[in-house]
PDBQT receptor file of N, H, CA, C and O in Angstrom, charges set to zero:
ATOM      1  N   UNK A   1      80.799  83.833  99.109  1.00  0.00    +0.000 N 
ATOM      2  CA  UNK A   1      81.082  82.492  99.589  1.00  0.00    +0.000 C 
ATOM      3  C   UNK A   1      81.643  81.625  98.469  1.00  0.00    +0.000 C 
ATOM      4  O   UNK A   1      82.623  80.918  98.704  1.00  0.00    +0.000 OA
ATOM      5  N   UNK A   2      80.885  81.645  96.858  1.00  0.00    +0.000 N 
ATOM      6  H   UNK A   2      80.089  82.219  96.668  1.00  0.00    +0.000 HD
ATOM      7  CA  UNK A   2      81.607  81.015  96.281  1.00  0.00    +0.000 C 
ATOM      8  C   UNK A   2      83.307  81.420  96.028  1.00  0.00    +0.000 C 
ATOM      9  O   UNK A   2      84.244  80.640  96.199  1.00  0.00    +0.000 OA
ATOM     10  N   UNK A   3      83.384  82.551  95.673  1.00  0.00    +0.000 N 
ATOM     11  H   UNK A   3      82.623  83.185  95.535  1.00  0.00    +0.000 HD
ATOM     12  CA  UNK A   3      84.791  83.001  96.027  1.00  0.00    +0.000 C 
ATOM     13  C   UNK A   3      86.013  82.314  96.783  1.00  0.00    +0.000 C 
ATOM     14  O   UNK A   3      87.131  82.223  96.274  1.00  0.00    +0.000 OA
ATOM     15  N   UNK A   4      85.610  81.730  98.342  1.00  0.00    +0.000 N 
ATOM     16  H   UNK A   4      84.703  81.804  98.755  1.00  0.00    +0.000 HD
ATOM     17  CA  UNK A   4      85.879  81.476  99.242  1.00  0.00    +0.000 C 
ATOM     18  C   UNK A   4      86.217  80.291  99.482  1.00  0.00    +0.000 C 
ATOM     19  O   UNK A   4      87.000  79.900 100.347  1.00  0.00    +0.000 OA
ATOM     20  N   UNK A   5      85.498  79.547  98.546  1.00  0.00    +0.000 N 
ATOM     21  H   UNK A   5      84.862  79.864  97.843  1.00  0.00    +0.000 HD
ATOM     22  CA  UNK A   5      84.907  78.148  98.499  1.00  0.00    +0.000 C 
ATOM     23  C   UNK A   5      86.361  77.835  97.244  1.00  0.00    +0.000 C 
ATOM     24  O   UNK A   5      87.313  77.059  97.339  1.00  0.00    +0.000 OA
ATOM     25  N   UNK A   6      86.041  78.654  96.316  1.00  0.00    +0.000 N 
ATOM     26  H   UNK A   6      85.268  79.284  96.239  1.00  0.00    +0.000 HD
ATOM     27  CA  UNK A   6      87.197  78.206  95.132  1.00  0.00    +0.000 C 
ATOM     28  C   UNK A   6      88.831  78.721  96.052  1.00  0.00    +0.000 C 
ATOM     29  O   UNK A   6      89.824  78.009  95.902  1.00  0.00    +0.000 OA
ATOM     30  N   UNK A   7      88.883  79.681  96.734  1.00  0.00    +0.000 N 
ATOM     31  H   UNK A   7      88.076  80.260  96.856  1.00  0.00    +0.000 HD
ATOM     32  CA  UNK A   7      90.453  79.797  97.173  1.00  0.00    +0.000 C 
ATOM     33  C   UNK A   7      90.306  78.722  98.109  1.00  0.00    +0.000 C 
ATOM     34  O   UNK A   7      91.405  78.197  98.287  1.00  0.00    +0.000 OA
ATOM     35  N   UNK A   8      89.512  78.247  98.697  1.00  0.00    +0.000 N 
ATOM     36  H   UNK A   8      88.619  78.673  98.552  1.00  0.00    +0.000 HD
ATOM     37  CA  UNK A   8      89.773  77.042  99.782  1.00  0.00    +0.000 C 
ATOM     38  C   UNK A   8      90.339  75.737  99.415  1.00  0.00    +0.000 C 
ATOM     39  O   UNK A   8      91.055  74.953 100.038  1.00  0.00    +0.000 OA
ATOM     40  N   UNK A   9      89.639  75.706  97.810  1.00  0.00    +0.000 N 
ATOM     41  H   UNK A   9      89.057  76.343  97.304  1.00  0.00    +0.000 HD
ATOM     42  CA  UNK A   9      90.672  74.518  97.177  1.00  0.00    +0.000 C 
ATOM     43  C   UNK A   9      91.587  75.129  96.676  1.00  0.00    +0.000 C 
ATOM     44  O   UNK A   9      92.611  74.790  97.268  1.00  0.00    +0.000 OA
ATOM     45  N   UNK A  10      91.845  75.982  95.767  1.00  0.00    +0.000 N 
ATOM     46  H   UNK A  10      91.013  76.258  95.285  1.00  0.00    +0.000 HD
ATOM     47  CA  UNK A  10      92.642  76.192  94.550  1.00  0.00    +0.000 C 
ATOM     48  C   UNK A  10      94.015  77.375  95.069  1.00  0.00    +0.000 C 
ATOM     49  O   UNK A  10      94.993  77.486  94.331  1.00  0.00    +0.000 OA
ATOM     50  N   UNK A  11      93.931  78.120  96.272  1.00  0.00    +0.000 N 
ATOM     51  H   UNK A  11      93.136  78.030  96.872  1.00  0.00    +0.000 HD
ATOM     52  CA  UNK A  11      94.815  78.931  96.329  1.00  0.00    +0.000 C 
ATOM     53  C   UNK A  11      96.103  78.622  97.664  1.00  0.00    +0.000 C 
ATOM     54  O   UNK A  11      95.947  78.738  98.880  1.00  0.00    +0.000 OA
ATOM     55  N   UNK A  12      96.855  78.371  97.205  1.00  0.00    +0.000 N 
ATOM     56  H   UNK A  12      96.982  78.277  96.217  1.00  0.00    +0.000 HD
ATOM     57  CA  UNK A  12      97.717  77.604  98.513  1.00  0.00    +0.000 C 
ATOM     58  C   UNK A  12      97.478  78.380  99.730  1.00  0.00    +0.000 C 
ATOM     59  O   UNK A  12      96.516  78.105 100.446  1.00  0.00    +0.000 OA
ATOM     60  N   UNK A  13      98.206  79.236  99.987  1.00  0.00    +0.000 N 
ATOM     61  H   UNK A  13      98.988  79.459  99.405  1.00  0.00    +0.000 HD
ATOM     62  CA  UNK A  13      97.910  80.517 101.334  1.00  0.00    +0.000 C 
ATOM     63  C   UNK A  13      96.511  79.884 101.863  1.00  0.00    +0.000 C 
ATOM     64  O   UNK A  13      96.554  78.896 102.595  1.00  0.00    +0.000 OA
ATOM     65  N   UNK A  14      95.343  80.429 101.507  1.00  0.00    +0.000 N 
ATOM     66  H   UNK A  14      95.308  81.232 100.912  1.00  0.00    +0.000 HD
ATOM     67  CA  UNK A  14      93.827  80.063 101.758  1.00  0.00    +0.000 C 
ATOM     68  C   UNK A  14      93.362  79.049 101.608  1.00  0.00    +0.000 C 
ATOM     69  O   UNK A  14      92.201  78.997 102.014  1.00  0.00    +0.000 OA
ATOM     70  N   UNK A  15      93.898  77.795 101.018  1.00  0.00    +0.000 N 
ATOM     71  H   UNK A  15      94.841  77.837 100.689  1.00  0.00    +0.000 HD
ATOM     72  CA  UNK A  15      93.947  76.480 101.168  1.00  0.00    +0.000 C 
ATOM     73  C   UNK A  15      94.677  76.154 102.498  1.00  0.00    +0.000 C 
ATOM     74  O   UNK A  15      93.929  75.627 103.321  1.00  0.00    +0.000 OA
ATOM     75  N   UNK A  16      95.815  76.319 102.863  1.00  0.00    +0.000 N 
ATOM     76  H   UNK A  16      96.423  76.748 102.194  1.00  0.00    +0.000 HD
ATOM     77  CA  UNK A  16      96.205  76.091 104.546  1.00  0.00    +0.000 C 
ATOM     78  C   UNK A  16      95.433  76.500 105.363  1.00  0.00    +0.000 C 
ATOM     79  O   UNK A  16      95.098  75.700 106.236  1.00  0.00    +0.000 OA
ATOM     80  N   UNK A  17      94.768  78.106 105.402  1.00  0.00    +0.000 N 
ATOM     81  H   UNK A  17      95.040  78.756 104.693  1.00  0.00    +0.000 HD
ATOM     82  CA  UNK A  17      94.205  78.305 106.413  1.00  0.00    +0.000 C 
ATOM     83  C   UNK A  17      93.167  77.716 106.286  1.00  0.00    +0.000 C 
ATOM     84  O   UNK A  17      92.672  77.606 107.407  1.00  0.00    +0.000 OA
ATOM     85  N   UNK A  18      92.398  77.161 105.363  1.00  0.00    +0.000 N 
ATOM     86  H   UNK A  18      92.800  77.251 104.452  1.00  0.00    +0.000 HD
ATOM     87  CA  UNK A  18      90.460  76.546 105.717  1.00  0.00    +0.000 C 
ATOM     88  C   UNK A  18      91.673  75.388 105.996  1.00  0.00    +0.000 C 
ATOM     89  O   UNK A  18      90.781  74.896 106.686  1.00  0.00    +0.000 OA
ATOM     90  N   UNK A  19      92.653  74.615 106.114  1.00  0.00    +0.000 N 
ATOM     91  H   UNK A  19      93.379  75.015 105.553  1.00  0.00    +0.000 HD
ATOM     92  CA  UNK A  19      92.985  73.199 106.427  1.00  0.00    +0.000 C 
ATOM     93  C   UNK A  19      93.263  73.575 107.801  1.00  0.00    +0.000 C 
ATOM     94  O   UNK A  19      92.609  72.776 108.471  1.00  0.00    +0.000 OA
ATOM     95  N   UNK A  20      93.951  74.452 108.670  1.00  0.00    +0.000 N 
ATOM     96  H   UNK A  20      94.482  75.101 108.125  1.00  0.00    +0.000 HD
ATOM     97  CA  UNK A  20      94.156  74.644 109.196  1.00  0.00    +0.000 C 
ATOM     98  C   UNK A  20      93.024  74.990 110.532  1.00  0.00    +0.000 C 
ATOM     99  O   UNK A  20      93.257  74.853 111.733  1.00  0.00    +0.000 OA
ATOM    100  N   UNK A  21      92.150  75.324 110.084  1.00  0.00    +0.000 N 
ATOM    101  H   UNK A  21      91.961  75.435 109.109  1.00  0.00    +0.000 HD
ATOM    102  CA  UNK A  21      90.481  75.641 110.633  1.00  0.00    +0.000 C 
ATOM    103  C   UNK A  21      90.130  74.297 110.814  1.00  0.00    +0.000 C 
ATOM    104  O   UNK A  21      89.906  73.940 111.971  1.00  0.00    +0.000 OA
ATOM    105  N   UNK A  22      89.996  73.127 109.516  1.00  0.00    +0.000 N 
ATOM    106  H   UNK A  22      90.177  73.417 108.577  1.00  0.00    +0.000 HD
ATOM    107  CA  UNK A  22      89.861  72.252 110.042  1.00  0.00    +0.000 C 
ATOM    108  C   UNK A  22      89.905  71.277 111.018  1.00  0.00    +0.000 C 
ATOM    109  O   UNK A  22      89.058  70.601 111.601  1.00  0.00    +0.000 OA
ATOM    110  N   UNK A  23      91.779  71.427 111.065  1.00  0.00    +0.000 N 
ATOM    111  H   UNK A  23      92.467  71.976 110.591  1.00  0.00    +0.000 HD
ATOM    112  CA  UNK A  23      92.214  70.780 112.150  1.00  0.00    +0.000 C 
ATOM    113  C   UNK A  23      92.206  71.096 113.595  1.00  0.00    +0.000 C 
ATOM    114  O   UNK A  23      92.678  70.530 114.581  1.00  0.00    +0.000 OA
ATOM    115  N   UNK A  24      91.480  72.246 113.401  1.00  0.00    +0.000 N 
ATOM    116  H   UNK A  24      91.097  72.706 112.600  1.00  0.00    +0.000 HD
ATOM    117  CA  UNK A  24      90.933  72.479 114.702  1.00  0.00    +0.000 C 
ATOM    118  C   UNK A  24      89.345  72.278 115.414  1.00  0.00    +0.000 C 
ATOM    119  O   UNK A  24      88.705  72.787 116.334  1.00  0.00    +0.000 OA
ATOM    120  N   UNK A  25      89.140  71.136 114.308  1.00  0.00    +0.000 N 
ATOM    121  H   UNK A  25      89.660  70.722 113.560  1.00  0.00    +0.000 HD
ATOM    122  CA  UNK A  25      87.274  70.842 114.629  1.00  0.00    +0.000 C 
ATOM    123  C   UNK A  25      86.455  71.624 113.708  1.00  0.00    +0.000 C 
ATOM    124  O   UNK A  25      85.445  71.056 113.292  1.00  0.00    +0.000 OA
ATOM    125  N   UNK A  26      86.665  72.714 113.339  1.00  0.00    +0.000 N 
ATOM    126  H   UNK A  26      87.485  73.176 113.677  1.00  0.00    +0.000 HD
ATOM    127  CA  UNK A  26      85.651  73.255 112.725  1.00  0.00    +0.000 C 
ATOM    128  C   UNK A  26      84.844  72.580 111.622  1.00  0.00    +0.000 C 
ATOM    129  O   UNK A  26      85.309  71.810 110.782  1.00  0.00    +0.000 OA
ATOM    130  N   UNK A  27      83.344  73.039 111.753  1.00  0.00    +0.000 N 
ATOM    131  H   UNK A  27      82.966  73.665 112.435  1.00  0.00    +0.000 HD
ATOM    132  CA  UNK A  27      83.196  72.401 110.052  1.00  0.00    +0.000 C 
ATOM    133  C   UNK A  27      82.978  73.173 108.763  1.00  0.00    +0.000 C 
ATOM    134  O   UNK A  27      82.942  74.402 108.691  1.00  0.00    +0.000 OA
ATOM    135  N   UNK A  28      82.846  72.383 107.822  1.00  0.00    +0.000 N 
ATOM    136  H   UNK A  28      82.875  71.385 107.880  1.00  0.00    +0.000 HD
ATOM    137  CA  UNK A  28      83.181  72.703 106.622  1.00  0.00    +0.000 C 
ATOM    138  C   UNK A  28      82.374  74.246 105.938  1.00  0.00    +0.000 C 
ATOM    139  O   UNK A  28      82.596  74.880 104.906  1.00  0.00    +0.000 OA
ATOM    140  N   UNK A  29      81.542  74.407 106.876  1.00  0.00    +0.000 N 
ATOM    141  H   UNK A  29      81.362  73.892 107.714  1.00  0.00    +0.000 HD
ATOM    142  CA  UNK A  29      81.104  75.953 106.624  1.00  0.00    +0.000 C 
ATOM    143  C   UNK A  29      81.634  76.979 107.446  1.00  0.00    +0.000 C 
ATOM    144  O   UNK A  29      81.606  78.169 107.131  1.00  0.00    +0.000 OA
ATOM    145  N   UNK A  30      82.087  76.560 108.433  1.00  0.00    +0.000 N 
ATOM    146  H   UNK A  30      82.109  75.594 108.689  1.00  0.00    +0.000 HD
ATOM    147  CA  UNK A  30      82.721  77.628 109.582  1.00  0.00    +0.000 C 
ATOM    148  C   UNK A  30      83.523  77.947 108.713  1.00  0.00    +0.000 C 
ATOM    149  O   UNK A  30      83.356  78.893 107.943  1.00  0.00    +0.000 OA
ATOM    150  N   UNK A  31      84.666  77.067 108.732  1.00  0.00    +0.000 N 
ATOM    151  H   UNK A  31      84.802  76.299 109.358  1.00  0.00    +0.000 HD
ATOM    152  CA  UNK A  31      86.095  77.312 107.943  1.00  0.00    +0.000 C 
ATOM    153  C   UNK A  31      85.851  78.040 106.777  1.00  0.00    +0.000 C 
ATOM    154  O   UNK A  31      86.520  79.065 106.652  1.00  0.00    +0.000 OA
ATOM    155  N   UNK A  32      85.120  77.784 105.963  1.00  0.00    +0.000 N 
ATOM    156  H   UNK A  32      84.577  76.951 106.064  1.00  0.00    +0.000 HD
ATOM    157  CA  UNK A  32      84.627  78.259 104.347  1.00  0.00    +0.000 C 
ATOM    158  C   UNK A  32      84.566  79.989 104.907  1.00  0.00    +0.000 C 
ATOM    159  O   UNK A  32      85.211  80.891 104.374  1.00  0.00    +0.000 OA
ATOM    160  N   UNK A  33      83.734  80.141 105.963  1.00  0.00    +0.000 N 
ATOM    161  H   UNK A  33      83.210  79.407 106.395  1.00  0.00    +0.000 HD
ATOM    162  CA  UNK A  33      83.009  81.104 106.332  1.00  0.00    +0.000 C 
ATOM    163  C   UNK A  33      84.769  82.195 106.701  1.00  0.00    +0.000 C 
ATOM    164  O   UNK A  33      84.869  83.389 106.417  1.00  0.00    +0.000 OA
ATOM    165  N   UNK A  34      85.697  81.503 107.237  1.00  0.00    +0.000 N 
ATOM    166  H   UNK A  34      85.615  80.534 107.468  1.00  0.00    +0.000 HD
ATOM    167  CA  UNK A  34      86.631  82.109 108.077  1.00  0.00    +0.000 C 
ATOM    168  C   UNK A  34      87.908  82.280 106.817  1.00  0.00    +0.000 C 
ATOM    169  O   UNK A  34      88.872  82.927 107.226  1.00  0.00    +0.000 OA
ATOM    170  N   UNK A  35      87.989  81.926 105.781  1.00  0.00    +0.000 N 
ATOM    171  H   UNK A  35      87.206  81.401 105.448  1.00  0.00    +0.000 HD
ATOM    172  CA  UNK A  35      88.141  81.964 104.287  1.00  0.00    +0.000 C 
ATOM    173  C   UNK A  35      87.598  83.049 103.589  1.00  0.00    +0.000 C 
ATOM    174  O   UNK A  35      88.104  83.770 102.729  1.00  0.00    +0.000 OA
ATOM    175  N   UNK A  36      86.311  83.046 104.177  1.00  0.00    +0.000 N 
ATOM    176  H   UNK A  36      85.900  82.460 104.876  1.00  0.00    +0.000 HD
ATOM    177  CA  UNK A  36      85.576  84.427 103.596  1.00  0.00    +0.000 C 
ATOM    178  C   UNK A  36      85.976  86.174 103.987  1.00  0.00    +0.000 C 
ATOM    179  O   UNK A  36      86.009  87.266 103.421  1.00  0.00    +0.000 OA
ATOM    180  N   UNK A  37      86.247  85.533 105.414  1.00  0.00    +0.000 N 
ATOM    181  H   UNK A  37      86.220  84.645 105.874  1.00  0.00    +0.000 HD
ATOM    182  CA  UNK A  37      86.651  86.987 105.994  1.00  0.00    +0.000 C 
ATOM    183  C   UNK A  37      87.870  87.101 105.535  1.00  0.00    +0.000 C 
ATOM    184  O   UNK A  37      88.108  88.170 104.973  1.00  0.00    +0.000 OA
ATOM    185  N   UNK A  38      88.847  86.221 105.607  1.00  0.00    +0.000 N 
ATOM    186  H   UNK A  38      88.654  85.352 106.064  1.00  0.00    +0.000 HD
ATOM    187  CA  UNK A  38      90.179  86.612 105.446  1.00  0.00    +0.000 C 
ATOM    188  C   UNK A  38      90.345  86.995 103.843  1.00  0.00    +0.000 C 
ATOM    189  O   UNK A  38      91.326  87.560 103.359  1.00  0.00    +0.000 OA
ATOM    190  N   UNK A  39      89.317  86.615 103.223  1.00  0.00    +0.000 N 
ATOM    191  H   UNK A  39      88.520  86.157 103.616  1.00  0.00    +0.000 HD
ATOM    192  CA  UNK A  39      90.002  87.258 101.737  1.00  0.00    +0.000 C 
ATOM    193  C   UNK A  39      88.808  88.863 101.885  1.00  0.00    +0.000 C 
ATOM    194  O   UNK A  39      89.382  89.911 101.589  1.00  0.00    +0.000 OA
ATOM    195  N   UNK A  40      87.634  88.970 102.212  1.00  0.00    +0.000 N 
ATOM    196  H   UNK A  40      87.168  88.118 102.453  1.00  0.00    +0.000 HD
ATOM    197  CA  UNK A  40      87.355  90.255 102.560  1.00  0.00    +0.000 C 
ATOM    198  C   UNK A  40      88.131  91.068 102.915  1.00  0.00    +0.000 C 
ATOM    199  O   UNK A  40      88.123  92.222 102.485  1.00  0.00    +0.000 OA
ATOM    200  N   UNK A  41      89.138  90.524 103.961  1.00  0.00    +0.000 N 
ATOM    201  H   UNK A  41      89.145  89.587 104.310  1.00  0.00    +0.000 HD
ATOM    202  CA  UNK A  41      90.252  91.732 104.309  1.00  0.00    +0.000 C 
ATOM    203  C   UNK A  41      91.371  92.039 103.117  1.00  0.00    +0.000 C 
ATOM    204  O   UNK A  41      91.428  93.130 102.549  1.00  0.00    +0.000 OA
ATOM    205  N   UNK A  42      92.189  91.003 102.838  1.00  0.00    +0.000 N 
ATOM    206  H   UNK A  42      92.143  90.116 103.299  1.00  0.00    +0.000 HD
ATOM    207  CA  UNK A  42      92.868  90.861 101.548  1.00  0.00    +0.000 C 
ATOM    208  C   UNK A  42      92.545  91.711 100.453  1.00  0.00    +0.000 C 
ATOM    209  O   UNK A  42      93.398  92.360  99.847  1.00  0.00    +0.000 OA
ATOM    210  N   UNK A  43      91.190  91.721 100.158  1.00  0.00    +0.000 N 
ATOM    211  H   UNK A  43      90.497  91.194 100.650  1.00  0.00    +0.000 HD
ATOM    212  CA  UNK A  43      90.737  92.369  99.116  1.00  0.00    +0.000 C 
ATOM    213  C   UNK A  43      90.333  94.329  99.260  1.00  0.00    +0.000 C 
ATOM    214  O   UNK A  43      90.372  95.178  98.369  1.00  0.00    +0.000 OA
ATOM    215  N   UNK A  44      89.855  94.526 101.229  1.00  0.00    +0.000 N 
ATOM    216  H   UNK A  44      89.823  93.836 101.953  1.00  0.00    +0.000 HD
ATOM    217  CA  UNK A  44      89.771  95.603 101.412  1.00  0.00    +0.000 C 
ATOM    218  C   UNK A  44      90.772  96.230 101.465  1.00  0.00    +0.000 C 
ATOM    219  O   UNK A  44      90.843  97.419 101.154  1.00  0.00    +0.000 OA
ATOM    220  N   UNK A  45      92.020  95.311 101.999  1.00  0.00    +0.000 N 
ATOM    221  H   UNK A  45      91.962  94.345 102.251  1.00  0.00    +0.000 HD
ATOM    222  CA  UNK A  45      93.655  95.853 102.100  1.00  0.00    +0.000 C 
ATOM    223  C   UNK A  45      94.284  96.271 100.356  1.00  0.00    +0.000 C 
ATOM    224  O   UNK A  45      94.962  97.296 100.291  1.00  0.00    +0.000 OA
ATOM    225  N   UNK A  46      94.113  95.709  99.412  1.00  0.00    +0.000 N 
ATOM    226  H   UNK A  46      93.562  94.876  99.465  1.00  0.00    +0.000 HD
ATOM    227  CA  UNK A  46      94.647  96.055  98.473  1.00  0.00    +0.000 C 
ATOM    228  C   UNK A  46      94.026  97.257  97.992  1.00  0.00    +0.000 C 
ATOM    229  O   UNK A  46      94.671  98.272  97.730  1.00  0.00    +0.000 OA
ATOM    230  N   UNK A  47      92.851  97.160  97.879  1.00  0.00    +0.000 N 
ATOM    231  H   UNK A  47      92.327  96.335  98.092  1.00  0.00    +0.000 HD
ATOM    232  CA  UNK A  47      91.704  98.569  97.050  1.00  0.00    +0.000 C 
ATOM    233  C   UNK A  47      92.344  99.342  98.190  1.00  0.00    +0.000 C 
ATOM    234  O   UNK A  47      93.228  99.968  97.606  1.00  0.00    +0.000 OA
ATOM    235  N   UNK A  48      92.410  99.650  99.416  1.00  0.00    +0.000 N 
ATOM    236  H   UNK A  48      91.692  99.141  99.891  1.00  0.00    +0.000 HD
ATOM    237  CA  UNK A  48      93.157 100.713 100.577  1.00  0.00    +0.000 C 
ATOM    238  C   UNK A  48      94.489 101.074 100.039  1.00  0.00    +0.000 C 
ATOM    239  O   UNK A  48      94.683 102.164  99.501  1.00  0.00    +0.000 OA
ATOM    240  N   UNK A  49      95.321 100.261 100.163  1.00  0.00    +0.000 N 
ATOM    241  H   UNK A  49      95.163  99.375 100.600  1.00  0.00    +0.000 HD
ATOM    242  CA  UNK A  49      96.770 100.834  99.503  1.00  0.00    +0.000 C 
ATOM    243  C   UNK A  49      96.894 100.627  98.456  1.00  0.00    +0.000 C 
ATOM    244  O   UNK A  49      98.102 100.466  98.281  1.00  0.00    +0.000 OA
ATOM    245  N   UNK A  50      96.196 100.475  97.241  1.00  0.00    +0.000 N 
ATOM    246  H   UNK A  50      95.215 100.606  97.383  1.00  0.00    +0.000 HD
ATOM    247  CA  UNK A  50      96.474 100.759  95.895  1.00  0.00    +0.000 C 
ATOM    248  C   UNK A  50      97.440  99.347  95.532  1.00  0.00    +0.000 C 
ATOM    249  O   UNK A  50      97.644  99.111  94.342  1.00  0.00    +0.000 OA
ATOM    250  N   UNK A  51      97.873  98.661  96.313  1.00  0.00    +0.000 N 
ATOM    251  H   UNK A  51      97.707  98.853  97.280  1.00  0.00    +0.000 HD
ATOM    252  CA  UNK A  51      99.723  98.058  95.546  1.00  0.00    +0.000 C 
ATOM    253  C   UNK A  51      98.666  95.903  95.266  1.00  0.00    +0.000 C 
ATOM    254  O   UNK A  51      97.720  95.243  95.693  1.00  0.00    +0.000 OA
ATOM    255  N   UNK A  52      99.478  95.859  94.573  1.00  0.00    +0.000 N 
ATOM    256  H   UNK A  52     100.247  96.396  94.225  1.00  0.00    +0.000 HD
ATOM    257  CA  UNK A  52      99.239  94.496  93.920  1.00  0.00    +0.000 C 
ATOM    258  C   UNK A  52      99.188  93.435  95.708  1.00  0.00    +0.000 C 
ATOM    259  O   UNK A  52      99.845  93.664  96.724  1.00  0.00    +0.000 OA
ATOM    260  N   UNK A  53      98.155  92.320  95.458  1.00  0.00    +0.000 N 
ATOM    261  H   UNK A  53      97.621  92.133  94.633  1.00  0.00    +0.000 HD
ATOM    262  CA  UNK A  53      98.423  91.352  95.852  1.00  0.00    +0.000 C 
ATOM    263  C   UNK A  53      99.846  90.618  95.949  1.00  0.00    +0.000 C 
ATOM    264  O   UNK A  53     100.488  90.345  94.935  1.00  0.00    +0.000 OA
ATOM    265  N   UNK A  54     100.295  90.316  97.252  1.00  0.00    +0.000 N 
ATOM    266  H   UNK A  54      99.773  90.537  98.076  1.00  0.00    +0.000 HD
ATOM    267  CA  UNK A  54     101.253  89.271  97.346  1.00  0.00    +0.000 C 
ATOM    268  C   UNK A  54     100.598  88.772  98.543  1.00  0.00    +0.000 C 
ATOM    269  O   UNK A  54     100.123  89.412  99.481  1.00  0.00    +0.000 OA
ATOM    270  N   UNK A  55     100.685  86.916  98.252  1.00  0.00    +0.000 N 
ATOM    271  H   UNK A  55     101.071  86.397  97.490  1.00  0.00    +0.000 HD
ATOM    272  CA  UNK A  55     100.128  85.957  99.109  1.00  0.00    +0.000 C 
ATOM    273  C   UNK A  55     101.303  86.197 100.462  1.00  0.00    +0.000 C 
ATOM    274  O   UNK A  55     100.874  86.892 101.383  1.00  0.00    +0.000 OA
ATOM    275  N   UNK A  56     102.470  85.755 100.576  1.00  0.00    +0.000 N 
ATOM    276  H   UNK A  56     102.819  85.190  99.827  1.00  0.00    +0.000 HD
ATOM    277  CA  UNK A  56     103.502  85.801 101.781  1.00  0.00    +0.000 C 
ATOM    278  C   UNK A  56     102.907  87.058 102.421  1.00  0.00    +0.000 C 
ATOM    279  O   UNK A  56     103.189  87.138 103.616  1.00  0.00    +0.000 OA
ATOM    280  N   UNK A  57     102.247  87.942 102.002  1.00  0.00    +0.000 N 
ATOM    281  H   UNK A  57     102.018  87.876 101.031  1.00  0.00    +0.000 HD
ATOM    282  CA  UNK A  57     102.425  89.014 102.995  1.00  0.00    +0.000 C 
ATOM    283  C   UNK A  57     101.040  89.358 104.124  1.00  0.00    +0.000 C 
ATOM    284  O   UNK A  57     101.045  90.094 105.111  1.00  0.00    +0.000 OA
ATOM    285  N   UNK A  58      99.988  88.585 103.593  1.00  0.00    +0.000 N 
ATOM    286  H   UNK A  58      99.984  87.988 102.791  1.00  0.00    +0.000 HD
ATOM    287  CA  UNK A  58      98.817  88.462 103.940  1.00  0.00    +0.000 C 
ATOM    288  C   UNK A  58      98.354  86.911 104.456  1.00  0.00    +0.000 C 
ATOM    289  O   UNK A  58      97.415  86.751 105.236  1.00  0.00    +0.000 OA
ATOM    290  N   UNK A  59      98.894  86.159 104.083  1.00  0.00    +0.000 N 
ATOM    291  H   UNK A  59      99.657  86.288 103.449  1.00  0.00    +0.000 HD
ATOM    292  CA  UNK A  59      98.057  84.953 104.447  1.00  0.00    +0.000 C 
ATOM    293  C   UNK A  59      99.848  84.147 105.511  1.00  0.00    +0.000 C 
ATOM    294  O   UNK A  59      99.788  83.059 106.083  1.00  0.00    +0.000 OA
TER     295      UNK A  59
């Protein structure tokens, strides 16, 4: 969660989507929470295919 919490401010891609959560009512732990999964995947997707992070292609 802290993880989640720092890309929610600091990483553009994952900064839109918790803003984007927002603007749909959610609150500030849902969204955090929905931040969490999406970089869980991000992170299971790279260790899976071996190849570097790129934000455009995931978020």
């Amino acid at each position: 969660m802290i993880a989640a919490t720092t890309c929610s401010f600091h990483n553009s891609p994952l900064n839109a989507y918790y803003k984007k959560k927002r603007e749909q009512g959610k609150h500030h732990l849902t969204a955090t929470g929905a931040v969490a999964r999406k970089l869980t995947t991000i992170i299971y997707a790279v260790f899976r295919d071996g190849k570097r992070y790129e934000a455009k292609k995931f978020c």
